[in-house]
Amino acid sequence: RVERLLGPRLLDPARPRGPVSDSPTGTLLVLSDSLGFYGPEGALPTSDPRIWPNLVAAELGLRCELFARVGWTTRDGWWCVTQDPRVWATVPTVEAAVLALGGMDSLPSPLPTAVREQIRYLRPASLRARARDGYAVIQKTFAHLGWPMALPPKVTVDYLDKTYDSIHSLRPAAPMAVLAPPTHRALAYSFAHPGWARTEAAMREWADGAGVPMVPLRDLCEWSFDLGINNIDGIHWSFEMHERVAQRVLAALRGTEGGAR
């Protein structure tokens, strides 16, 4: 079935969107941050046919299982694979997988990520709001330093490797791809992304060594931001961008030989 799925056709504009059968039995597994389910105006349900994971799944005739949250790093992806029983239930039917994490890892994080994560638990609401405002000011002020990042590149690669191994060991014939870290033009980060190159280089070295195709994104991000078609937050993507990303993901999956090491 894998060989049949990975035919030469990519996204065909004349082809109706949607699975090739009413009830696909195979699964496309996607681990992502918010770029997997945000559009030009905000968050969308995982069933929205315009987001890139569903575009890819539709072309392959698979059911998409998207596991994602705002702010997820490769560490969160690893925790998801090892702790979420929905992933365990999905793995037996996985026929292709995409690791779409690493972008958040490369972002400047002047305060530890744990500080940001704990703000939601503060009470009363007025204290929580002041803490969020203060965090945003610190982040914007010191983002240009590029250090510390949310995760160091070495740690990013370690979590990618463990996540890949856990899926590949159970579904060795399923092709897999990894997304390179995207970039942004966000005021929240003072339009700074000095850690991108280090994370991208580390991920590329890992992908080359593991034999996993890596999907480049920076040029697409710059193209779409230049056109002004993305979300005004300077981070999330337009539907045109989702379409372009889907094309590249399909090309990566169809160009690999089972994702084997």
mmCIF file of C-alpha atoms in Angstrom:
data_model
loop_
_atom_site.group_PDB
_atom_site.id
_atom_site.type_symbol
_atom_site.label_atom_id
_atom_site.label_comp_id
_atom_site.label_asym_id
_atom_site.label_seq_id
_atom_site.Cartn_x
_atom_site.Cartn_y
_atom_site.Cartn_z
ATOM 1 C CA ARG A 1 0.000 0.000 0.000
ATOM 2 C CA VAL A 2 2.888 2.359 0.761
ATOM 3 C CA GLU A 3 4.198 2.100 -2.805
ATOM 4 C CA ARG A 4 0.755 2.819 -4.204
ATOM 5 C CA LEU A 5 0.379 5.927 -2.039
ATOM 6 C CA LEU A 6 3.707 7.404 -3.022
ATOM 7 C CA GLY A 7 2.993 7.851 -6.722
ATOM 8 C CA PRO A 8 4.314 10.726 -8.854
ATOM 9 C CA ARG A 9 1.326 13.037 -8.487
ATOM 10 C CA LEU A 10 1.544 15.982 -6.098
ATOM 11 C CA LEU A 11 -1.230 18.467 -5.463
ATOM 12 C CA ASP A 12 -3.470 18.587 -8.517
ATOM 13 C CA PRO A 13 -5.557 21.808 -8.628
ATOM 14 C CA ALA A 14 -8.220 20.042 -10.687
ATOM 15 C CA ARG A 15 -8.539 17.171 -8.269
ATOM 16 C CA PRO A 16 -11.383 17.376 -5.700
ATOM 17 C CA ARG A 17 -10.122 17.682 -2.162
ATOM 18 C CA GLY A 18 -10.804 14.851 0.200
ATOM 19 C CA PRO A 19 -9.832 11.223 0.740
ATOM 20 C CA VAL A 20 -9.847 8.851 -2.232
ATOM 21 C CA SER A 21 -12.255 6.643 -0.286
ATOM 22 C CA ASP A 22 -15.057 7.487 2.099
ATOM 23 C CA SER A 23 -13.372 5.638 4.953
ATOM 24 C CA PRO A 24 -9.589 5.568 4.642
ATOM 25 C CA THR A 25 -8.030 2.941 6.857
ATOM 26 C CA GLY A 26 -4.457 4.242 6.847
ATOM 27 C CA THR A 27 -3.240 7.231 8.848
ATOM 28 C CA LEU A 28 -0.958 10.203 8.320
ATOM 29 C CA LEU A 29 0.520 11.009 11.724
ATOM 30 C CA VAL A 30 1.561 14.653 12.218
ATOM 31 C CA LEU A 31 3.219 16.121 15.297
ATOM 32 C CA SER A 32 3.184 19.915 15.112
ATOM 33 C CA ASP A 33 3.026 23.232 16.874
ATOM 34 C CA SER A 34 0.347 25.829 16.089
ATOM 35 C CA LEU A 35 1.569 26.196 12.488
ATOM 36 C CA GLY A 36 -0.200 22.928 11.790
ATOM 37 C CA PHE A 37 -3.673 24.242 12.633
ATOM 38 C CA TYR A 38 -3.600 28.054 12.502
ATOM 39 C CA GLY A 39 -4.756 29.997 9.458
ATOM 40 C CA PRO A 40 -4.622 33.675 8.507
ATOM 41 C CA GLU A 41 -7.249 34.609 11.083
ATOM 42 C CA GLY A 42 -6.553 32.236 13.945
ATOM 43 C CA ALA A 43 -6.865 28.677 15.166
ATOM 44 C CA LEU A 44 -8.876 26.113 13.210
ATOM 45 C CA PRO A 45 -10.268 22.676 14.037
ATOM 46 C CA THR A 46 -8.095 19.767 12.995
ATOM 47 C CA SER A 47 -10.782 18.755 10.503
ATOM 48 C CA ASP A 48 -10.391 21.930 8.416
ATOM 49 C CA PRO A 49 -9.485 20.791 4.869
ATOM 50 C CA ARG A 50 -7.359 23.900 4.179
ATOM 51 C CA ILE A 51 -4.538 23.221 6.651
ATOM 52 C CA TRP A 52 -1.468 21.472 5.276
ATOM 53 C CA PRO A 53 -1.740 18.209 7.275
ATOM 54 C CA ASN A 54 -5.193 17.567 5.815
ATOM 55 C CA LEU A 55 -4.087 18.576 2.304
ATOM 56 C CA VAL A 56 -1.296 16.016 2.481
ATOM 57 C CA ALA A 57 -3.523 13.301 3.927
ATOM 58 C CA ALA A 58 -6.172 13.904 1.269
ATOM 59 C CA GLU A 59 -3.640 13.503 -1.532
ATOM 60 C CA LEU A 60 -2.386 10.242 -0.043
ATOM 61 C CA GLY A 61 -5.853 8.893 0.619
ATOM 62 C CA LEU A 62 -5.171 8.735 4.347
ATOM 63 C CA ARG A 63 -6.910 9.873 7.497
ATOM 64 C CA CYS A 64 -4.989 12.672 9.219
ATOM 65 C CA GLU A 65 -4.244 12.398 12.930
ATOM 66 C CA LEU A 66 -2.821 15.748 13.984
ATOM 67 C CA PHE A 67 -1.353 16.070 17.472
ATOM 68 C CA ALA A 68 -0.458 19.705 18.093
ATOM 69 C CA ARG A 69 -0.678 22.617 20.497
ATOM 70 C CA VAL A 70 0.373 26.238 20.616
ATOM 71 C CA GLY A 71 4.002 26.558 21.635
ATOM 72 C CA TRP A 72 4.952 22.920 21.258
ATOM 73 C CA THR A 73 8.632 22.134 20.955
ATOM 74 C CA THR A 74 10.287 18.843 20.027
ATOM 75 C CA ARG A 75 10.241 18.037 23.737
ATOM 76 C CA ASP A 76 6.458 18.323 23.784
ATOM 77 C CA GLY A 77 6.271 16.083 20.722
ATOM 78 C CA TRP A 78 8.283 13.420 22.539
ATOM 79 C CA TRP A 79 6.084 13.705 25.593
ATOM 80 C CA CYS A 80 3.030 13.369 23.368
ATOM 81 C CA VAL A 81 4.315 10.176 21.716
ATOM 82 C CA THR A 82 5.239 8.596 25.027
ATOM 83 C CA GLN A 83 2.319 9.781 27.164
ATOM 84 C CA ASP A 84 -0.762 10.281 24.966
ATOM 85 C CA PRO A 85 -2.750 7.028 24.536
ATOM 86 C CA ARG A 86 -4.367 8.460 21.400
ATOM 87 C CA VAL A 87 -0.981 8.285 19.702
ATOM 88 C CA TRP A 88 -0.576 4.666 20.800
ATOM 89 C CA ALA A 89 -3.955 3.874 19.242
ATOM 90 C CA THR A 90 -2.949 5.617 16.007
ATOM 91 C CA VAL A 91 0.461 4.019 15.454
ATOM 92 C CA PRO A 92 -0.784 0.609 14.175
ATOM 93 C CA THR A 93 -2.446 2.314 11.183
ATOM 94 C CA VAL A 94 0.294 4.871 10.398
ATOM 95 C CA GLU A 95 1.362 4.747 6.751
ATOM 96 C CA ALA A 96 3.238 8.088 6.699
ATOM 97 C CA ALA A 97 4.398 10.550 9.353
ATOM 98 C CA VAL A 98 5.620 14.140 9.578
ATOM 99 C CA LEU A 99 7.578 15.656 12.448
ATOM 100 C CA ALA A 100 6.654 19.326 12.175
ATOM 101 C CA LEU A 101 8.385 20.562 15.310
ATOM 102 C CA GLY A 102 11.512 22.619 15.921
ATOM 103 C CA GLY A 103 10.373 26.121 15.050
ATOM 104 C CA MET A 104 9.463 26.989 18.633
ATOM 105 C CA ASP A 105 12.733 25.483 19.833
ATOM 106 C CA SER A 106 14.686 28.094 17.871
ATOM 107 C CA LEU A 107 12.813 31.149 19.171
ATOM 108 C CA PRO A 108 14.467 33.429 21.728
ATOM 109 C CA SER A 109 13.265 32.768 25.249
ATOM 110 C CA PRO A 110 14.876 35.264 27.654
ATOM 111 C CA LEU A 111 12.984 33.699 30.545
ATOM 112 C CA PRO A 112 12.787 29.921 30.967
ATOM 113 C CA THR A 113 9.929 28.255 29.106
ATOM 114 C CA ALA A 114 8.706 26.900 32.437
ATOM 115 C CA VAL A 115 8.009 30.462 33.595
ATOM 116 C CA ARG A 116 5.735 31.093 30.616
ATOM 117 C CA GLU A 117 3.967 27.778 31.122
ATOM 118 C CA GLN A 118 3.237 28.507 34.781
ATOM 119 C CA ILE A 119 1.634 31.907 34.169
ATOM 120 C CA ARG A 120 -1.691 30.234 33.332
ATOM 121 C CA TYR A 121 -1.929 28.907 36.888
ATOM 122 C CA LEU A 122 -1.630 32.282 38.595
ATOM 123 C CA ARG A 123 -4.604 33.705 40.438
ATOM 124 C CA PRO A 124 -6.415 36.041 40.534
ATOM 125 C CA ALA A 125 -6.945 36.867 36.885
ATOM 126 C CA SER A 126 -5.567 40.386 37.336
ATOM 127 C CA LEU A 127 -2.215 38.974 38.533
ATOM 128 C CA ARG A 128 -2.179 36.545 35.625
ATOM 129 C CA ALA A 129 -2.760 39.385 33.158
ATOM 130 C CA ARG A 130 0.045 41.492 34.667
ATOM 131 C CA ALA A 131 2.418 38.521 34.562
ATOM 132 C CA ARG A 132 1.629 37.905 30.897
ATOM 133 C CA ASP A 133 2.184 41.562 30.063
ATOM 134 C CA GLY A 134 5.489 41.569 31.920
ATOM 135 C CA TYR A 135 6.641 38.391 30.204
ATOM 136 C CA ALA A 136 5.795 39.875 26.809
ATOM 137 C CA VAL A 137 7.818 43.020 27.546
ATOM 138 C CA ILE A 138 10.866 41.020 28.656
ATOM 139 C CA GLN A 139 10.623 38.745 25.653
ATOM 140 C CA LYS A 140 10.383 41.623 23.196
ATOM 141 C CA THR A 141 13.178 43.596 24.870
ATOM 142 C CA PHE A 142 15.760 40.806 24.949
ATOM 143 C CA ALA A 143 14.731 38.721 21.913
ATOM 144 C CA HIS A 144 17.479 40.203 19.743
ATOM 145 C CA LEU A 145 20.102 38.542 21.950
ATOM 146 C CA GLY A 146 18.962 35.165 20.695
ATOM 147 C CA TRP A 147 19.865 33.486 23.960
ATOM 148 C CA PRO A 148 18.671 31.537 25.689
ATOM 149 C CA MET A 149 16.445 29.784 23.150
ATOM 150 C CA ALA A 150 13.412 27.725 24.056
ATOM 151 C CA LEU A 151 15.575 24.625 23.509
ATOM 152 C CA PRO A 152 19.257 24.384 22.587
ATOM 153 C CA PRO A 153 19.870 22.761 19.166
ATOM 154 C CA LYS A 154 21.530 19.733 20.771
ATOM 155 C CA VAL A 155 18.420 19.071 22.846
ATOM 156 C CA THR A 156 16.148 19.609 19.835
ATOM 157 C CA VAL A 157 18.035 16.956 17.880
ATOM 158 C CA ASP A 158 17.958 14.554 20.823
ATOM 159 C CA TYR A 159 14.176 14.756 21.077
ATOM 160 C CA LEU A 160 13.759 14.501 17.296
ATOM 161 C CA ASP A 161 15.912 11.386 17.248
ATOM 162 C CA LYS A 162 13.984 9.689 20.048
ATOM 163 C CA THR A 163 10.630 10.559 18.488
ATOM 164 C CA TYR A 164 11.708 9.299 15.078
ATOM 165 C CA ASP A 165 13.067 6.060 16.526
ATOM 166 C CA SER A 166 9.899 5.395 18.504
ATOM 167 C CA ILE A 167 7.685 5.681 15.412
ATOM 168 C CA HIS A 168 10.095 4.094 12.940
ATOM 169 C CA SER A 169 10.682 1.044 15.130
ATOM 170 C CA LEU A 170 6.965 0.261 15.095
ATOM 171 C CA ARG A 171 6.201 1.333 11.500
ATOM 172 C CA PRO A 172 9.489 0.808 9.609
ATOM 173 C CA ALA A 173 7.846 0.845 6.154
ATOM 174 C CA ALA A 174 6.065 4.164 6.707
ATOM 175 C CA PRO A 175 7.855 7.108 5.015
ATOM 176 C CA MET A 176 8.641 9.995 7.323
ATOM 177 C CA ALA A 177 9.651 13.621 6.834
ATOM 178 C CA VAL A 178 10.722 16.426 9.153
ATOM 179 C CA LEU A 179 9.963 20.128 8.682
ATOM 180 C CA ALA A 180 12.865 22.537 8.937
ATOM 181 C CA PRO A 181 12.329 25.361 11.414
ATOM 182 C CA PRO A 182 10.277 28.187 9.880
ATOM 183 C CA THR A 183 10.911 31.844 10.563
ATOM 184 C CA HIS A 184 8.683 34.759 11.538
ATOM 185 C CA ARG A 185 8.192 38.509 11.369
ATOM 186 C CA ALA A 186 6.612 38.995 14.754
ATOM 187 C CA LEU A 187 6.694 42.128 16.879
ATOM 188 C CA ALA A 188 6.370 39.860 19.912
ATOM 189 C CA TYR A 189 9.944 38.713 19.188
ATOM 190 C CA SER A 190 11.159 42.135 17.983
ATOM 191 C CA PHE A 191 11.342 40.647 14.475
ATOM 192 C CA ALA A 192 14.462 38.806 15.676
ATOM 193 C CA HIS A 193 15.322 35.169 15.074
ATOM 194 C CA PRO A 194 19.080 34.848 15.643
ATOM 195 C CA GLY A 195 18.852 31.234 16.801
ATOM 196 C CA TRP A 196 17.270 29.976 13.580
ATOM 197 C CA ALA A 197 20.537 29.145 11.792
ATOM 198 C CA ARG A 198 21.899 27.056 14.655
ATOM 199 C CA THR A 199 18.718 25.024 15.020
ATOM 200 C CA GLU A 200 18.350 24.567 11.274
ATOM 201 C CA ALA A 201 21.948 23.380 10.905
ATOM 202 C CA ALA A 202 21.599 20.893 13.760
ATOM 203 C CA MET A 203 18.322 19.534 12.414
ATOM 204 C CA ARG A 204 19.729 19.209 8.901
ATOM 205 C CA GLU A 205 22.783 17.348 10.143
ATOM 206 C CA TRP A 206 20.532 14.973 12.073
ATOM 207 C CA ALA A 207 18.175 14.466 9.115
ATOM 208 C CA ASP A 208 21.055 13.722 6.742
ATOM 209 C CA GLY A 209 22.507 11.208 9.140
ATOM 210 C CA ALA A 210 19.171 9.553 9.820
ATOM 211 C CA GLY A 211 18.158 9.434 6.169
ATOM 212 C CA VAL A 212 15.021 11.500 6.823
ATOM 213 C CA PRO A 213 14.060 14.119 4.209
ATOM 214 C CA MET A 214 13.859 17.625 5.625
ATOM 215 C CA VAL A 215 11.386 20.099 4.147
ATOM 216 C CA PRO A 216 12.827 23.646 3.810
ATOM 217 C CA LEU A 217 10.502 26.431 4.919
ATOM 218 C CA ARG A 218 12.430 29.689 5.305
ATOM 219 C CA ASP A 219 12.118 30.736 1.655
ATOM 220 C CA LEU A 220 8.372 30.051 1.711
ATOM 221 C CA CYS A 221 7.990 32.046 4.920
ATOM 222 C CA GLU A 222 9.815 35.022 3.423
ATOM 223 C CA TRP A 223 7.782 34.761 0.214
ATOM 224 C CA SER A 224 4.464 34.752 2.048
ATOM 225 C CA PHE A 225 5.428 37.473 4.516
ATOM 226 C CA ASP A 226 6.664 39.651 1.646
ATOM 227 C CA LEU A 227 3.242 39.289 -0.007
ATOM 228 C CA GLY A 228 1.491 40.219 3.231
ATOM 229 C CA ILE A 229 -0.868 37.248 3.043
ATOM 230 C CA ASN A 230 -0.065 35.622 6.382
ATOM 231 C CA ASN A 231 -1.641 36.117 9.781
ATOM 232 C CA ILE A 232 -1.069 39.632 11.115
ATOM 233 C CA ASP A 233 0.644 38.142 14.180
ATOM 234 C CA GLY A 234 3.713 37.651 11.970
ATOM 235 C CA ILE A 235 3.946 33.964 12.822
ATOM 236 C CA HIS A 236 1.090 31.943 11.382
ATOM 237 C CA TRP A 237 0.366 31.174 7.754
ATOM 238 C CA SER A 238 -2.092 31.950 4.993
ATOM 239 C CA PHE A 239 -3.945 29.174 3.180
ATOM 240 C CA GLU A 240 -1.709 29.765 0.170
ATOM 241 C CA MET A 241 1.240 29.027 2.437
ATOM 242 C CA HIS A 242 -0.442 25.866 3.728
ATOM 243 C CA GLU A 243 -0.830 24.741 0.109
ATOM 244 C CA ARG A 244 2.850 25.350 -0.677
ATOM 245 C CA VAL A 245 3.959 23.530 2.475
ATOM 246 C CA ALA A 246 1.713 20.589 1.595
ATOM 247 C CA GLN A 247 3.336 20.341 -1.837
ATOM 248 C CA ARG A 248 6.799 20.158 -0.324
ATOM 249 C CA VAL A 249 5.782 17.643 2.329
ATOM 250 C CA LEU A 250 4.286 15.406 -0.351
ATOM 251 C CA ALA A 251 7.448 15.652 -2.429
ATOM 252 C CA ALA A 252 9.537 14.679 0.617
ATOM 253 C CA LEU A 253 7.359 11.703 1.492
ATOM 254 C CA ARG A 254 7.280 10.490 -2.079
ATOM 255 C CA GLY A 255 11.027 10.863 -2.466
ATOM 256 C CA THR A 256 12.045 8.726 0.493
ATOM 257 C CA GLU A 257 12.506 4.972 0.521
ATOM 258 C CA GLY A 258 10.442 4.059 3.503
ATOM 259 C CA GLY A 259 12.292 6.446 5.829
ATOM 260 C CA ALA A 260 14.797 3.702 6.697
ATOM 261 C CA ARG A 261 18.095 4.457 8.395
#
